[in-house]
Coordinates of C-alpha atoms in Angstrom, one line a residue:
M1 CA -8.9 -0.3 -22.8
S2 CA -11.9 -0.5 -20.4
Y3 CA -11.5 -1.1 -16.7
Q4 CA -13.8 -2.4 -14.0
D5 CA -12.0 -1.5 -10.8
I6 CA -10.1 1.6 -11.7
K7 CA -10.7 5.0 -13.3
Y8 CA -8.2 6.1 -16.0
E9 CA -7.9 9.7 -17.1
L10 CA -5.4 11.4 -19.3
E11 CA -5.3 15.2 -19.2
D12 CA -2.5 17.6 -20.1
G13 CA 0.1 14.9 -20.1
I14 CA -0.9 13.6 -16.6
V15 CA -2.5 10.1 -16.2
T16 CA -4.6 9.8 -13.1
I17 CA -5.3 6.2 -12.0
T18 CA -8.0 6.0 -9.3
M19 CA -8.5 2.7 -7.5
N20 CA -12.3 2.4 -7.5
R21 CA -13.6 -0.1 -5.0
P22 CA -14.8 2.4 -2.4
D23 CA -17.3 0.0 -0.8
V24 CA -14.3 -2.0 0.5
M25 CA -11.9 0.9 0.9
N26 CA -10.2 0.0 -2.4
A27 CA -9.0 -3.3 -1.0
L28 CA -6.6 -5.0 -3.5
S29 CA -8.3 -7.8 -5.3
E30 CA -6.5 -9.7 -8.0
N31 CA -8.4 -7.9 -10.7
L32 CA -7.8 -4.4 -9.2
E33 CA -4.1 -5.1 -9.0
D34 CA -4.0 -6.4 -12.5
E35 CA -5.8 -3.3 -13.8
I36 CA -3.5 -1.0 -11.9
H37 CA -0.4 -2.5 -13.6
A38 CA -2.1 -2.7 -17.0
A39 CA -2.9 1.0 -16.7
F40 CA 0.7 1.7 -15.7
D41 CA 1.9 0.0 -18.9
D42 CA -0.7 1.9 -21.0
A43 CA 0.5 5.2 -19.6
D44 CA 4.1 4.3 -20.0
A45 CA 3.6 3.4 -23.7
N46 CA 1.6 6.5 -24.5
P47 CA 3.8 9.4 -25.7
D48 CA 1.2 11.9 -24.7
A49 CA 1.5 10.8 -21.0
R50 CA 4.4 12.2 -19.0
V51 CA 3.5 11.5 -15.3
I52 CA 1.2 9.1 -13.5
I53 CA -0.8 9.8 -10.4
L54 CA -2.2 6.9 -8.3
T55 CA -5.0 7.7 -5.8
G56 CA -8.1 6.1 -4.4
E57 CA -11.8 6.8 -4.6
G58 CA -13.7 7.7 -1.4
A59 CA -12.2 7.6 2.2
A60 CA -9.3 5.3 1.5
F61 CA -6.2 5.3 -0.7
C62 CA -6.1 1.5 -0.3
S63 CA -6.9 -0.6 2.7
G64 CA -4.6 -3.4 1.7
Y65 CA -5.1 -6.9 0.3
D66 CA -8.7 -8.1 0.3
Q67 CA -9.3 -10.2 3.5
S68 CA -12.6 -11.7 2.3
P69 CA -12.7 -15.5 2.3
K70 CA -12.4 -17.2 -1.1
K71 CA -15.5 -18.5 -2.8
D72 CA -14.8 -22.0 -1.4
G73 CA -14.9 -20.4 2.1
Q74 CA -11.2 -20.9 2.8
K75 CA -8.9 -18.1 3.9
K76 CA -5.7 -17.8 1.7
G77 CA -3.6 -18.4 4.8
D78 CA -5.5 -21.6 5.8
P79 CA -3.1 -24.6 5.5
T80 CA -5.8 -27.2 5.9
G81 CA -5.3 -30.2 3.5
R82 CA -1.9 -29.0 2.2
S83 CA 1.6 -30.2 2.9
I84 CA 4.0 -27.8 4.8
A85 CA 6.3 -27.6 1.8
D86 CA 3.4 -26.7 -0.7
F87 CA 2.0 -24.2 1.8
I88 CA 5.3 -22.3 2.3
E89 CA 6.2 -22.5 -1.4
G90 CA 2.8 -21.0 -2.2
W91 CA 3.4 -18.1 0.1
Q92 CA 6.9 -17.6 -1.4
R93 CA 5.3 -17.3 -4.9
N94 CA 2.7 -14.9 -3.5
D95 CA 5.2 -12.6 -1.8
S96 CA 7.5 -12.7 -4.9
K97 CA 4.6 -11.5 -7.0
I98 CA 4.1 -8.6 -4.6
S99 CA 7.7 -7.4 -4.8
D100 CA 7.6 -7.9 -8.6
K101 CA 4.8 -5.3 -8.7
W102 CA 7.0 -2.8 -7.0
V103 CA 9.9 -3.5 -9.4
H104 CA 7.5 -3.1 -12.3
M105 CA 6.7 0.4 -11.0
W106 CA 10.4 1.2 -10.8
K107 CA 11.1 0.0 -14.4
L108 CA 8.5 2.4 -15.9
G109 CA 9.9 5.4 -17.7
K110 CA 7.1 7.6 -16.3
P111 CA 7.3 8.7 -12.6
I112 CA 4.5 7.7 -10.3
I113 CA 3.1 10.1 -7.7
A114 CA 1.0 8.5 -4.9
A115 CA -1.7 10.9 -3.9
V116 CA -2.7 9.4 -0.5
N117 CA -6.2 10.6 0.1
G118 CA -7.1 8.6 3.2
W119 CA -6.4 5.1 4.7
A120 CA -3.2 3.5 3.4
M121 CA -3.0 0.2 5.1
G122 CA -1.1 -3.1 4.4
G123 CA -0.6 -3.5 0.7
G124 CA -1.8 0.1 0.2
F125 CA 0.9 1.2 2.5
W126 CA 3.4 -0.7 0.4
Y127 CA 2.2 0.9 -2.9
Q128 CA 2.8 4.4 -1.6
L129 CA 6.2 3.3 -0.4
A130 CA 7.1 2.0 -3.9
A131 CA 5.9 5.2 -5.7
D132 CA 8.5 7.6 -6.9
L133 CA 6.9 10.5 -4.9
T134 CA 4.2 10.6 -2.3
I135 CA 1.9 13.5 -1.4
A136 CA -0.4 12.9 1.5
S137 CA -3.7 14.5 2.5
D138 CA -3.8 15.8 6.1
K139 CA -6.5 13.1 6.5
A140 CA -4.2 10.3 5.5
V141 CA -3.6 7.4 7.9
F142 CA -0.8 4.9 7.5
A143 CA -0.3 1.4 9.1
Q144 CA 0.7 -2.2 8.6
P145 CA -1.9 -3.8 10.9
E146 CA -1.3 -7.2 9.2
V147 CA 1.7 -7.7 11.5
R148 CA -0.9 -8.3 14.3
H149 CA -2.0 -11.5 12.8
I150 CA 1.5 -12.9 12.0
S151 CA 2.5 -11.2 8.8
N152 CA 5.4 -9.1 7.7
T153 CA 6.4 -5.5 7.2
S154 CA 8.6 -4.5 4.2
Y155 CA 12.2 -3.7 3.9
L156 CA 11.2 -0.8 1.7
F157 CA 10.0 0.9 4.9
T158 CA 13.4 0.5 6.5
A159 CA 15.2 1.6 3.3
L160 CA 13.2 4.8 3.1
C161 CA 12.7 5.8 6.7
G162 CA 15.5 4.1 8.7
W163 CA 15.4 1.1 11.0
K164 CA 14.3 2.9 14.1
S165 CA 11.2 4.4 12.5
A166 CA 10.5 1.2 10.6
N167 CA 10.7 -0.8 13.9
R168 CA 8.5 1.7 15.8
W169 CA 5.6 1.2 13.4
G170 CA 6.4 -2.2 11.9
L171 CA 6.7 -4.0 15.2
T172 CA 3.2 -2.8 16.4
G173 CA 1.1 -2.2 13.3
D174 CA 0.1 1.1 15.0
H175 CA -1.6 3.8 13.0
F176 CA 0.3 7.0 12.3
D177 CA -0.8 10.2 10.6
A178 CA 0.5 12.3 7.7
D179 CA 2.6 14.6 9.8
E180 CA 4.5 11.6 11.3
A181 CA 4.9 10.2 7.8
Y182 CA 6.4 13.5 6.7
R183 CA 8.6 13.6 9.8
I184 CA 10.2 10.2 9.2
G185 CA 10.7 11.0 5.5
M186 CA 8.0 8.6 4.0
V187 CA 6.1 11.3 2.2
N188 CA 7.3 14.4 0.3
E189 CA 4.5 16.8 1.3
V190 CA 1.4 17.0 3.5
V191 CA -1.4 19.2 2.1
P192 CA -5.0 20.1 3.1
H193 CA -7.3 17.3 2.0
D194 CA -9.2 19.4 -0.5
D195 CA -5.9 20.5 -2.2
L196 CA -4.5 17.0 -2.6
M197 CA -5.2 16.4 -6.3
T198 CA -4.5 20.0 -7.2
R199 CA -1.1 19.9 -5.6
S200 CA -0.3 16.5 -7.0
K201 CA -1.2 17.7 -10.5
E202 CA 0.9 20.9 -10.0
L203 CA 4.0 18.7 -9.2
A204 CA 3.2 16.4 -12.1
A205 CA 3.0 19.5 -14.4
R206 CA 6.4 20.7 -13.2
I207 CA 8.0 17.3 -13.9
A208 CA 6.4 17.4 -17.3
L209 CA 8.3 20.6 -18.1
V210 CA 11.5 18.7 -18.0
P211 CA 12.4 16.9 -21.3
E212 CA 11.1 13.3 -21.3
P213 CA 14.4 11.6 -21.8
A214 CA 15.9 13.5 -18.8
V215 CA 13.0 12.4 -16.6
R216 CA 13.2 8.8 -17.7
L217 CA 17.0 8.6 -17.3
N218 CA 17.0 10.4 -13.9
K219 CA 14.3 8.1 -12.6
A220 CA 16.4 5.1 -13.8
I221 CA 19.5 6.5 -12.0
A222 CA 17.6 6.7 -8.8
M223 CA 15.7 3.4 -9.0
Q224 CA 18.3 1.2 -10.6
G225 CA 20.9 2.6 -8.2
L226 CA 18.6 1.7 -5.3
Q227 CA 18.3 -1.8 -6.6
A228 CA 22.0 -2.1 -7.3
S229 CA 22.8 -1.0 -3.7
G230 CA 21.1 -4.1 -2.3
V231 CA 17.4 -3.5 -2.2
N232 CA 16.7 -6.4 -4.6
A233 CA 18.6 -8.8 -2.4
S234 CA 16.8 -7.5 0.6
L235 CA 13.4 -8.1 -1.1
L236 CA 14.4 -11.7 -1.9
L237 CA 15.2 -12.2 1.8
E238 CA 12.0 -10.4 2.8
G239 CA 10.0 -12.8 0.5
A240 CA 11.5 -15.9 2.2
L241 CA 11.0 -14.5 5.8
G242 CA 7.5 -13.2 4.9
A243 CA 6.5 -16.7 3.6
L244 CA 7.6 -18.1 7.0
A245 CA 5.5 -15.4 8.8
H246 CA 2.5 -16.1 6.6
S247 CA 2.9 -19.8 7.2
S248 CA 3.0 -19.5 10.9
H249 CA 0.0 -20.5 13.0
N250 CA -0.8 -20.3 16.7
E251 CA -4.0 -20.4 18.8
H252 CA -4.7 -16.7 18.3
R253 CA -4.5 -16.9 14.5
E254 CA -6.8 -19.9 14.5
E255 CA -9.3 -18.0 16.6
L256 CA -9.1 -15.1 14.1
Y257 CA -9.9 -17.3 11.2
K258 CA -12.8 -18.9 13.0
T259 CA -14.2 -15.5 13.9
M260 CA -13.9 -14.5 10.2
Q261 CA -15.7 -17.6 9.1
D262 CA -18.5 -17.4 11.7
E263 CA -18.9 -13.6 12.0
G264 CA -17.3 -11.9 9.0
V265 CA -14.4 -9.6 8.3
R266 CA -15.6 -6.8 10.6
A267 CA -15.6 -9.0 13.6
Y268 CA -12.2 -10.5 12.5
L269 CA -10.7 -7.0 12.3
Q270 CA -12.1 -6.0 15.7
M271 CA -10.7 -9.1 17.3
R272 CA -7.3 -8.4 15.8
D273 CA -7.1 -4.7 16.4
G274 CA -9.3 -4.2 19.4
P275 CA -6.5 -4.8 22.0
F276 CA -4.5 -2.0 20.3
Q277 CA -7.2 0.7 20.6
P278 CA -7.1 3.5 21.0
E279 CA -4.4 3.9 18.3
P280 CA -1.6 6.5 19.0
M281 CA -2.5 8.6 16.0
G282 CA -5.3 9.1 13.4
P283 CA -9.1 9.0 13.8
R284 CA -9.0 6.1 16.1
S285 CA -6.6 7.8 18.6
A286 CA -7.7 8.8 22.0
A287 CA -7.4 12.5 21.1
A288 CA -9.6 12.1 18.0
I289 CA -12.2 10.1 19.9
A290 CA -12.3 12.8 22.6
A291 CA -12.6 15.6 20.0
R292 CA -15.6 13.9 18.4
K293 CA -17.3 13.4 21.7
K294 CA -16.7 17.1 22.5
Q295 CA -18.3 18.1 19.2
K296 CA -21.5 16.1 20.1

């Protein structure tokens, strides 16, 4: 199968799926997401494949869902010309599709390692949460900045890291680095950037030493047990509350949309995130900015 927005490689039983939209920091378009999950299915059906690695091309793992306006010039969150019921129902369908993508990952017999090579924001943040294992480059940066324009975090973050950590980062959209991600239990390992793929493939190779039925069944024990313990019900509630968040509008959000329409995505992001800068961690933190100035 040929792909437009991903690279697919099978070597020594390891499938590497690389999100390949580096010009937009691997932002999730509908086609990119469709190809990711088609590739997951291809790998899962291939008896020669044992483990899947998901990573990104360039400086980002994935910057989240594409914020570009639609071809008709409308933003997906623009309620103009739609009834309140239709608008909220549309967001419920949208958010349900997102959580269905995570459940799809959990149903695969092959484990997925997220190799986070850089920025993991919004939807990209969620993908590495949903992976079975996560290894982060020491250059990785994590955040859910979408909460700053009235959007939602995910219960997966709470389930994995606890409600105190989830609230610290989910209530602000602040950036945090790979060491903090490791401290709160969100990633399994942090490695030097140049060693990321080597280490990810080493772990994949060790998993592949275990008989395939054992890997498949033990993944099912973990993931089906997680769902049976209440995660599925929590995701249903998240979808309903997320739809309300996405459907909410105030003066600031209207100003954001107008800025995007008049000046583009970059101006929109600066208007949204500017008041939060410098970030507490990562390359946009005060410490990182000072270090770059010192180097000059």
